[in-house]
Coordinates of N, CA and C and ligand atoms in Angstrom, one line a residue:
X290 N -40.3 -48.9 -1.8 CA -39.8 -48.5 -3.1 C -38.7 -49.4 -3.5
X291 N -38.5 -49.5 -4.9 CA -37.5 -50.3 -5.4 C -36.6 -49.6 -6.4
X292 N -35.3 -49.6 -6.0 CA -34.3 -49.0 -7.0 C -34.0 -50.0 -8.0
X293 N -34.2 -49.7 -9.3 CA -34.0 -50.7 -10.3 C -32.5 -50.8 -10.7
X294 N -31.9 -49.6 -10.9 CA -30.5 -49.5 -11.3 C -30.0 -48.1 -11.2
X295 N -28.7 -47.9 -11.3 CA -28.2 -46.5 -11.4 C -28.6 -46.1 -12.8
X296 N -29.2 -44.9 -13.0 CA -29.6 -44.5 -14.3 C -28.6 -43.6 -15.0
X297 N -28.2 -42.6 -14.4 CA -27.2 -41.7 -15.0 C -26.5 -40.9 -13.9
X298 N -25.4 -40.3 -14.4 CA -24.6 -39.3 -13.6 C -24.8 -38.0 -14.2
X299 N -25.2 -37.0 -13.4 CA -25.4 -35.6 -13.9 C -24.1 -34.8 -13.7
X300 N -23.6 -34.2 -14.7 CA -22.4 -33.4 -14.6 C -22.6 -32.0 -15.1
X301 N -22.3 -31.0 -14.2 CA -22.6 -29.6 -14.5 C -21.4 -29.1 -15.3
X302 N -21.7 -28.5 -16.5 CA -20.6 -27.9 -17.3 C -20.9 -26.5 -17.7
X303 N -19.8 -25.8 -18.1 CA -20.1 -24.5 -18.6 C -20.6 -24.5 -20.0
X304 N -20.1 -25.5 -20.8 CA -20.5 -25.5 -22.2 C -20.6 -27.0 -22.7
X305 N -21.7 -27.4 -23.1 CA -21.8 -28.8 -23.6 C -21.0 -28.9 -24.9
X306 N -21.0 -27.9 -25.7 CA -20.1 -28.0 -26.9 C -18.7 -28.3 -26.6
X307 N -18.2 -27.6 -25.7 CA -16.8 -27.8 -25.3 C -16.5 -29.1 -24.6
X308 N -17.4 -29.4 -23.7 CA -17.2 -30.7 -22.9 C -17.4 -31.9 -23.8
X309 N -18.3 -31.8 -24.8 CA -18.6 -32.9 -25.7 C -17.3 -33.4 -26.3
X310 N -16.4 -32.6 -26.6 CA -15.1 -33.0 -27.2 C -14.4 -34.1 -26.3
X311 N -14.5 -33.9 -25.0 CA -13.8 -34.9 -24.2 C -14.6 -36.2 -24.2
X312 N -15.9 -36.2 -23.9 CA -16.7 -37.4 -23.8 C -16.8 -38.1 -25.1
X313 N -17.0 -37.4 -26.2 CA -17.3 -38.0 -27.5 C -15.9 -38.3 -28.3
X314 N -15.1 -37.2 -28.4 CA -14.0 -37.4 -29.3 C -12.8 -38.1 -28.5
X315 N -12.6 -37.8 -27.3 CA -11.5 -38.4 -26.5 C -11.9 -39.8 -26.0
X316 N -13.0 -39.9 -25.3 CA -13.4 -41.2 -24.8 C -14.1 -42.0 -25.8
X317 N -14.6 -41.4 -26.8 CA -15.3 -42.2 -27.9 C -16.7 -42.6 -27.6
X318 N -17.4 -41.9 -26.6 CA -18.7 -42.3 -26.3 C -19.7 -41.6 -27.3
X319 N -20.8 -42.3 -27.5 CA -21.8 -41.9 -28.5 C -22.6 -40.7 -27.9
X320 N -22.6 -39.6 -28.6 CA -23.5 -38.5 -28.2 C -24.9 -38.7 -28.8
X321 N -25.8 -38.7 -27.8 CA -27.2 -39.0 -28.2 C -28.1 -37.8 -28.4
X322 N -27.4 -36.7 -28.5 CA -28.2 -35.4 -28.8 C -28.5 -34.7 -27.5
X323 N -28.9 -33.4 -27.7 CA -29.2 -32.6 -26.5 C -30.7 -32.2 -26.5
X324 N -31.1 -31.8 -25.4 CA -32.5 -31.4 -25.2 C -32.6 -30.3 -24.1
X325 N -33.4 -29.3 -24.4 CA -33.6 -28.3 -23.4 C -34.8 -28.7 -22.5
X326 N -34.5 -28.6 -21.2 CA -35.6 -28.8 -20.2 C -35.9 -27.5 -19.5
X327 N -36.9 -26.8 -20.1 CA -37.3 -25.5 -19.7 C -37.5 -25.3 -18.2
X328 N -38.2 -26.3 -17.6 CA -38.6 -26.2 -16.3 C -37.4 -26.1 -15.3
X329 N -36.3 -26.7 -15.8 CA -35.1 -26.7 -14.9 C -34.0 -25.7 -15.4
X330 N -34.4 -25.0 -16.5 CA -33.4 -24.1 -17.1 C -32.1 -24.7 -17.4
X331 N -32.2 -25.8 -18.1 CA -30.9 -26.5 -18.5 C -31.1 -27.1 -19.9
X332 N -29.9 -27.2 -20.5 CA -29.8 -28.1 -21.7 C -29.1 -29.3 -21.2
X333 N -29.6 -30.5 -21.6 CA -29.0 -31.8 -21.2 C -28.4 -32.4 -22.5
X334 N -27.4 -33.2 -22.3 CA -26.8 -34.0 -23.4 C -26.5 -35.3 -22.8
X335 N -26.9 -36.4 -23.5 CA -26.7 -37.8 -23.0 C -25.7 -38.6 -23.8
X336 N -24.8 -39.3 -23.0 CA -23.9 -40.2 -23.6 C -24.0 -41.6 -22.9
X337 N -24.6 -42.5 -23.6 CA -24.8 -43.8 -22.9 C -23.4 -44.5 -22.7
X338 N -23.3 -45.2 -21.6 CA -22.1 -46.0 -21.3 C -22.6 -47.3 -20.7
X339 N -22.5 -48.4 -21.4 CA -23.1 -49.6 -20.9 C -24.5 -49.4 -20.7
X340 N -25.1 -49.7 -19.5 CA -26.5 -49.5 -19.3 C -26.8 -48.3 -18.4
X341 N -25.7 -47.4 -18.2 CA -26.0 -46.1 -17.6 C -25.7 -45.0 -18.6
X342 N -25.9 -43.8 -18.2 CA -25.6 -42.6 -19.1 C -24.9 -41.5 -18.4
X343 N -24.1 -40.8 -19.1 CA -23.5 -39.5 -18.6 C -24.4 -38.5 -19.1
X344 N -24.9 -37.6 -18.2 CA -25.7 -36.5 -18.5 C -25.0 -35.2 -18.3
X345 N -24.7 -34.4 -19.4 CA -24.1 -33.1 -19.2 C -25.2 -32.1 -19.0
X346 N -25.0 -31.1 -18.1 CA -26.0 -30.2 -17.9 C -25.4 -28.7 -18.0
X347 N -26.0 -28.0 -18.9 CA -25.5 -26.6 -19.2 C -26.7 -25.7 -18.8
X348 N -26.5 -24.6 -18.1 CA -27.6 -23.8 -17.7 C -28.0 -22.9 -18.9
X349 N -29.3 -22.7 -19.0 CA -29.9 -21.8 -20.1 C -30.2 -20.4 -19.5
X350 N -30.0 -20.3 -18.2 CA -30.4 -19.0 -17.5 C -29.5 -18.7 -16.3
X351 N -29.1 -17.5 -16.1 CA -28.2 -17.2 -15.0 C -28.7 -17.5 -13.6
X352 N -30.1 -17.6 -13.5 CA -30.7 -17.9 -12.2 C -31.1 -19.3 -12.1
X353 N -30.7 -20.2 -13.0 CA -31.1 -21.6 -13.0 C -30.3 -22.4 -12.0
X354 N -30.7 -23.6 -11.6 CA -30.0 -24.3 -10.5 C -28.6 -24.7 -11.0
X355 N -28.4 -25.0 -12.2 CA -27.0 -25.4 -12.7 C -26.1 -24.2 -12.7
X356 N -26.6 -23.0 -13.1 CA -25.8 -21.7 -13.0 C -25.4 -21.5 -11.6
X357 N -26.3 -21.7 -10.6 CA -26.0 -21.5 -9.2 C -24.9 -22.5 -8.7
X358 N -25.1 -23.7 -9.2 CA -24.1 -24.8 -8.8 C -22.7 -24.5 -9.3
X359 N -22.7 -24.0 -10.6 CA -21.4 -23.7 -11.2 C -20.7 -22.6 -10.5
X360 N -21.5 -21.6 -10.1 CA -21.0 -20.4 -9.4 C -20.3 -20.9 -8.1
X361 N -21.0 -21.8 -7.3 CA -20.5 -22.2 -6.0 C -19.4 -23.2 -6.1
X362 N -19.5 -24.2 -7.0 CA -18.6 -25.3 -7.0 C -17.8 -25.6 -8.2
X363 N -18.2 -24.9 -9.3 CA -17.5 -25.1 -10.6 C -18.0 -26.4 -11.3
X364 N -17.3 -26.8 -12.4 CA -17.8 -27.9 -13.2 C -17.5 -29.2 -12.3
X365 N -18.4 -30.2 -12.6 CA -18.1 -31.5 -11.9 C -19.4 -32.3 -11.7
X366 N -19.3 -33.4 -11.1 CA -20.5 -34.3 -10.8 C -21.5 -33.5 -9.9
X367 N -22.7 -33.4 -10.4 CA -23.7 -32.6 -9.7 C -24.7 -33.5 -9.0
X368 N -25.1 -34.6 -9.7 CA -26.1 -35.5 -9.1 C -25.9 -36.9 -9.6
X369 N -26.4 -37.9 -8.8 CA -26.5 -39.2 -9.4 C -28.0 -39.6 -9.4
X370 N -28.4 -40.3 -10.4 CA -29.8 -40.7 -10.6 C -30.0 -42.2 -10.5
X371 N -31.0 -42.5 -9.8 CA -31.4 -43.9 -9.7 C -32.8 -44.1 -10.3
X372 N -32.9 -45.2 -11.1 CA -34.2 -45.5 -11.7 C -35.0 -46.3 -10.7
X373 N -36.3 -45.8 -10.5 CA -37.2 -46.5 -9.6 C -38.4 -46.8 -10.4
X374 N -39.2 -47.8 -9.8 CA -40.4 -48.2 -10.5 C -41.5 -47.1 -10.6
X375 N -41.6 -46.3 -9.5 CA -42.6 -45.3 -9.4 C -42.1 -44.2 -8.5
X376 N -41.8 -43.0 -9.2 CA -41.3 -41.9 -8.4 C -42.3 -41.3 -7.3
X377 N -43.6 -41.3 -7.7 CA -44.5 -40.7 -6.8 C -44.6 -41.6 -5.5
X378 N -44.6 -42.8 -5.7 CA -44.7 -43.7 -4.5 C -43.4 -43.7 -3.7
X379 N -42.3 -43.6 -4.4 CA -41.0 -43.5 -3.7 C -40.9 -42.3 -2.9
X380 N -41.4 -41.1 -3.4 CA -41.4 -39.9 -2.7 C -42.2 -40.0 -1.4
X381 N -43.4 -40.6 -1.5 CA -44.2 -40.7 -0.3 C -43.6 -41.6 0.7
X382 N -42.9 -42.6 0.3 CA -42.3 -43.5 1.2 C -41.0 -42.8 1.9
X383 N -40.3 -42.1 1.1 CA -39.1 -41.4 1.6 C -39.5 -40.3 2.6
X384 N -40.6 -39.6 2.3 CA -41.1 -38.6 3.2 C -41.5 -39.2 4.5
X385 N -42.1 -40.3 4.5 CA -42.5 -41.0 5.7 C -41.3 -41.4 6.5
X386 N -40.2 -41.7 5.8 CA -39.0 -42.1 6.5 C -38.2 -40.8 7.0
X387 N -38.7 -39.7 6.8 CA -38.0 -38.4 7.3 C -37.0 -37.9 6.3
X388 N -37.0 -38.3 5.1 CA -36.0 -37.8 4.1 C -36.5 -36.4 3.6
X389 N -35.6 -35.5 3.6 CA -35.9 -34.2 3.1 C -35.9 -34.2 1.6
X390 N -37.0 -33.7 1.0 CA -37.2 -33.7 -0.4 C -37.0 -32.4 -1.0
X391 N -36.4 -32.2 -2.2 CA -36.4 -31.0 -2.9 C -37.7 -30.9 -3.7
X392 N -38.1 -32.0 -4.3 CA -39.4 -32.1 -5.0 C -40.4 -33.0 -4.3
X393 N -41.5 -32.4 -3.9 CA -42.5 -33.1 -3.2 C -43.3 -34.0 -4.2
X394 N -43.3 -33.5 -5.5 CA -44.0 -34.3 -6.5 C -43.1 -34.5 -7.7
X395 N -43.3 -35.6 -8.5 CA -42.4 -35.8 -9.7 C -42.6 -34.6 -10.7
X396 N -41.5 -34.3 -11.3 CA -41.6 -33.3 -12.4 C -41.0 -33.9 -13.7
X397 N -41.1 -33.1 -14.8 CA -40.7 -33.6 -16.0 C -39.2 -33.4 -16.3
X398 N -38.5 -34.5 -16.6 CA -37.1 -34.4 -16.9 C -36.9 -34.6 -18.4
X399 N -35.6 -34.8 -18.7 CA -35.2 -35.0 -20.1 C -35.8 -36.4 -20.6
X400 N -36.1 -36.4 -21.9 CA -36.6 -37.7 -22.5 C -37.9 -38.1 -22.0
X401 N -38.7 -37.2 -21.4 CA -40.1 -37.5 -20.9 C -40.1 -38.3 -19.6
X402 N -38.9 -38.4 -18.9 CA -38.9 -39.1 -17.7 C -39.6 -38.3 -16.6
X403 N -40.0 -39.0 -15.6 CA -40.5 -38.4 -14.3 C -39.4 -38.4 -13.4
X404 N -39.1 -37.2 -12.8 CA -37.9 -37.1 -11.9 C -38.3 -36.3 -10.6
X405 N -37.4 -36.5 -9.6 CA -37.6 -35.8 -8.4 C -36.2 -35.9 -7.7
X406 N -35.9 -34.8 -7.0 CA -34.6 -34.7 -6.3 C -34.8 -34.8 -4.8
X407 N -33.8 -35.5 -4.1 CA -33.8 -35.6 -2.7 C -32.8 -34.6 -2.2
X408 N -33.0 -34.0 -1.0 CA -32.1 -33.0 -0.5 C -30.8 -33.6 0.0
X409 N -29.7 -33.0 -0.4 CA -28.4 -33.6 0.0 C -28.2 -33.6 1.6
X410 N -29.0 -32.8 2.3 CA -28.9 -32.8 3.7 C -29.3 -34.1 4.3
X411 N -30.2 -34.8 3.5 CA -30.7 -36.1 4.0 C -30.0 -37.3 3.4
X412 N -29.0 -37.0 2.5 CA -28.3 -38.1 1.8 C -26.8 -38.1 2.0
X413 N -26.4 -37.4 3.0 CA -25.0 -37.3 3.3 C -24.2 -36.6 2.2
X414 N -24.8 -35.6 1.7 CA -24.0 -34.7 0.8 C -24.2 -35.0 -0.7
X415 N -25.0 -36.0 -1.1 CA -25.1 -36.3 -2.5 C -26.5 -35.9 -3.0
X416 N -26.5 -35.1 -4.0 CA -27.8 -34.8 -4.7 C -28.3 -36.0 -5.4
X417 N -29.3 -36.6 -4.9 CA -29.9 -37.8 -5.5 C -31.1 -37.5 -6.3
X418 N -31.2 -38.0 -7.5 CA -32.3 -37.9 -8.4 C -33.0 -39.3 -8.5
X419 N -34.3 -39.3 -8.4 CA -35.0 -40.5 -8.7 C -35.6 -40.3 -10.1
X420 N -35.6 -41.3 -10.9 CA -36.3 -41.2 -12.2 C -37.0 -42.4 -12.6
X421 N -38.1 -42.2 -13.3 CA -38.9 -43.2 -13.8 C -39.1 -43.0 -15.3
X422 N -38.8 -44.0 -16.1 CA -39.0 -43.9 -17.5 C -39.5 -45.3 -18.1
Ligands
LIG14 ZN1 -30.3 -36.2 -14.1

């Protein structure tokens, strides 16, 4: 597998509207709009910075993964995402290497990306997302 670049940083927030003030108004980053990803029960909002992006994640349901994260840990960096050439192939390769996967198959992320998460138990505590776009 080949990691092409760091793609984005995922940050769990209670409210995109409130958090947006910091990233857009205070830091002056461009708000690229928000999108609901039903499958993950989140609303995402992207702010490009150079060639990576800040992704804010707000839960759309009390039983969603971001709601559970916020309950346990509060707001903050939730995952880092690396862009790969082919998520499906990367998952096969990582599985062979004994890496514990959260997603056995790619699923749909924001912006039509194919994404998959690796389990923090196999990555020394970091929730790693692979994405292909
Ligand atoms: Zn992400």
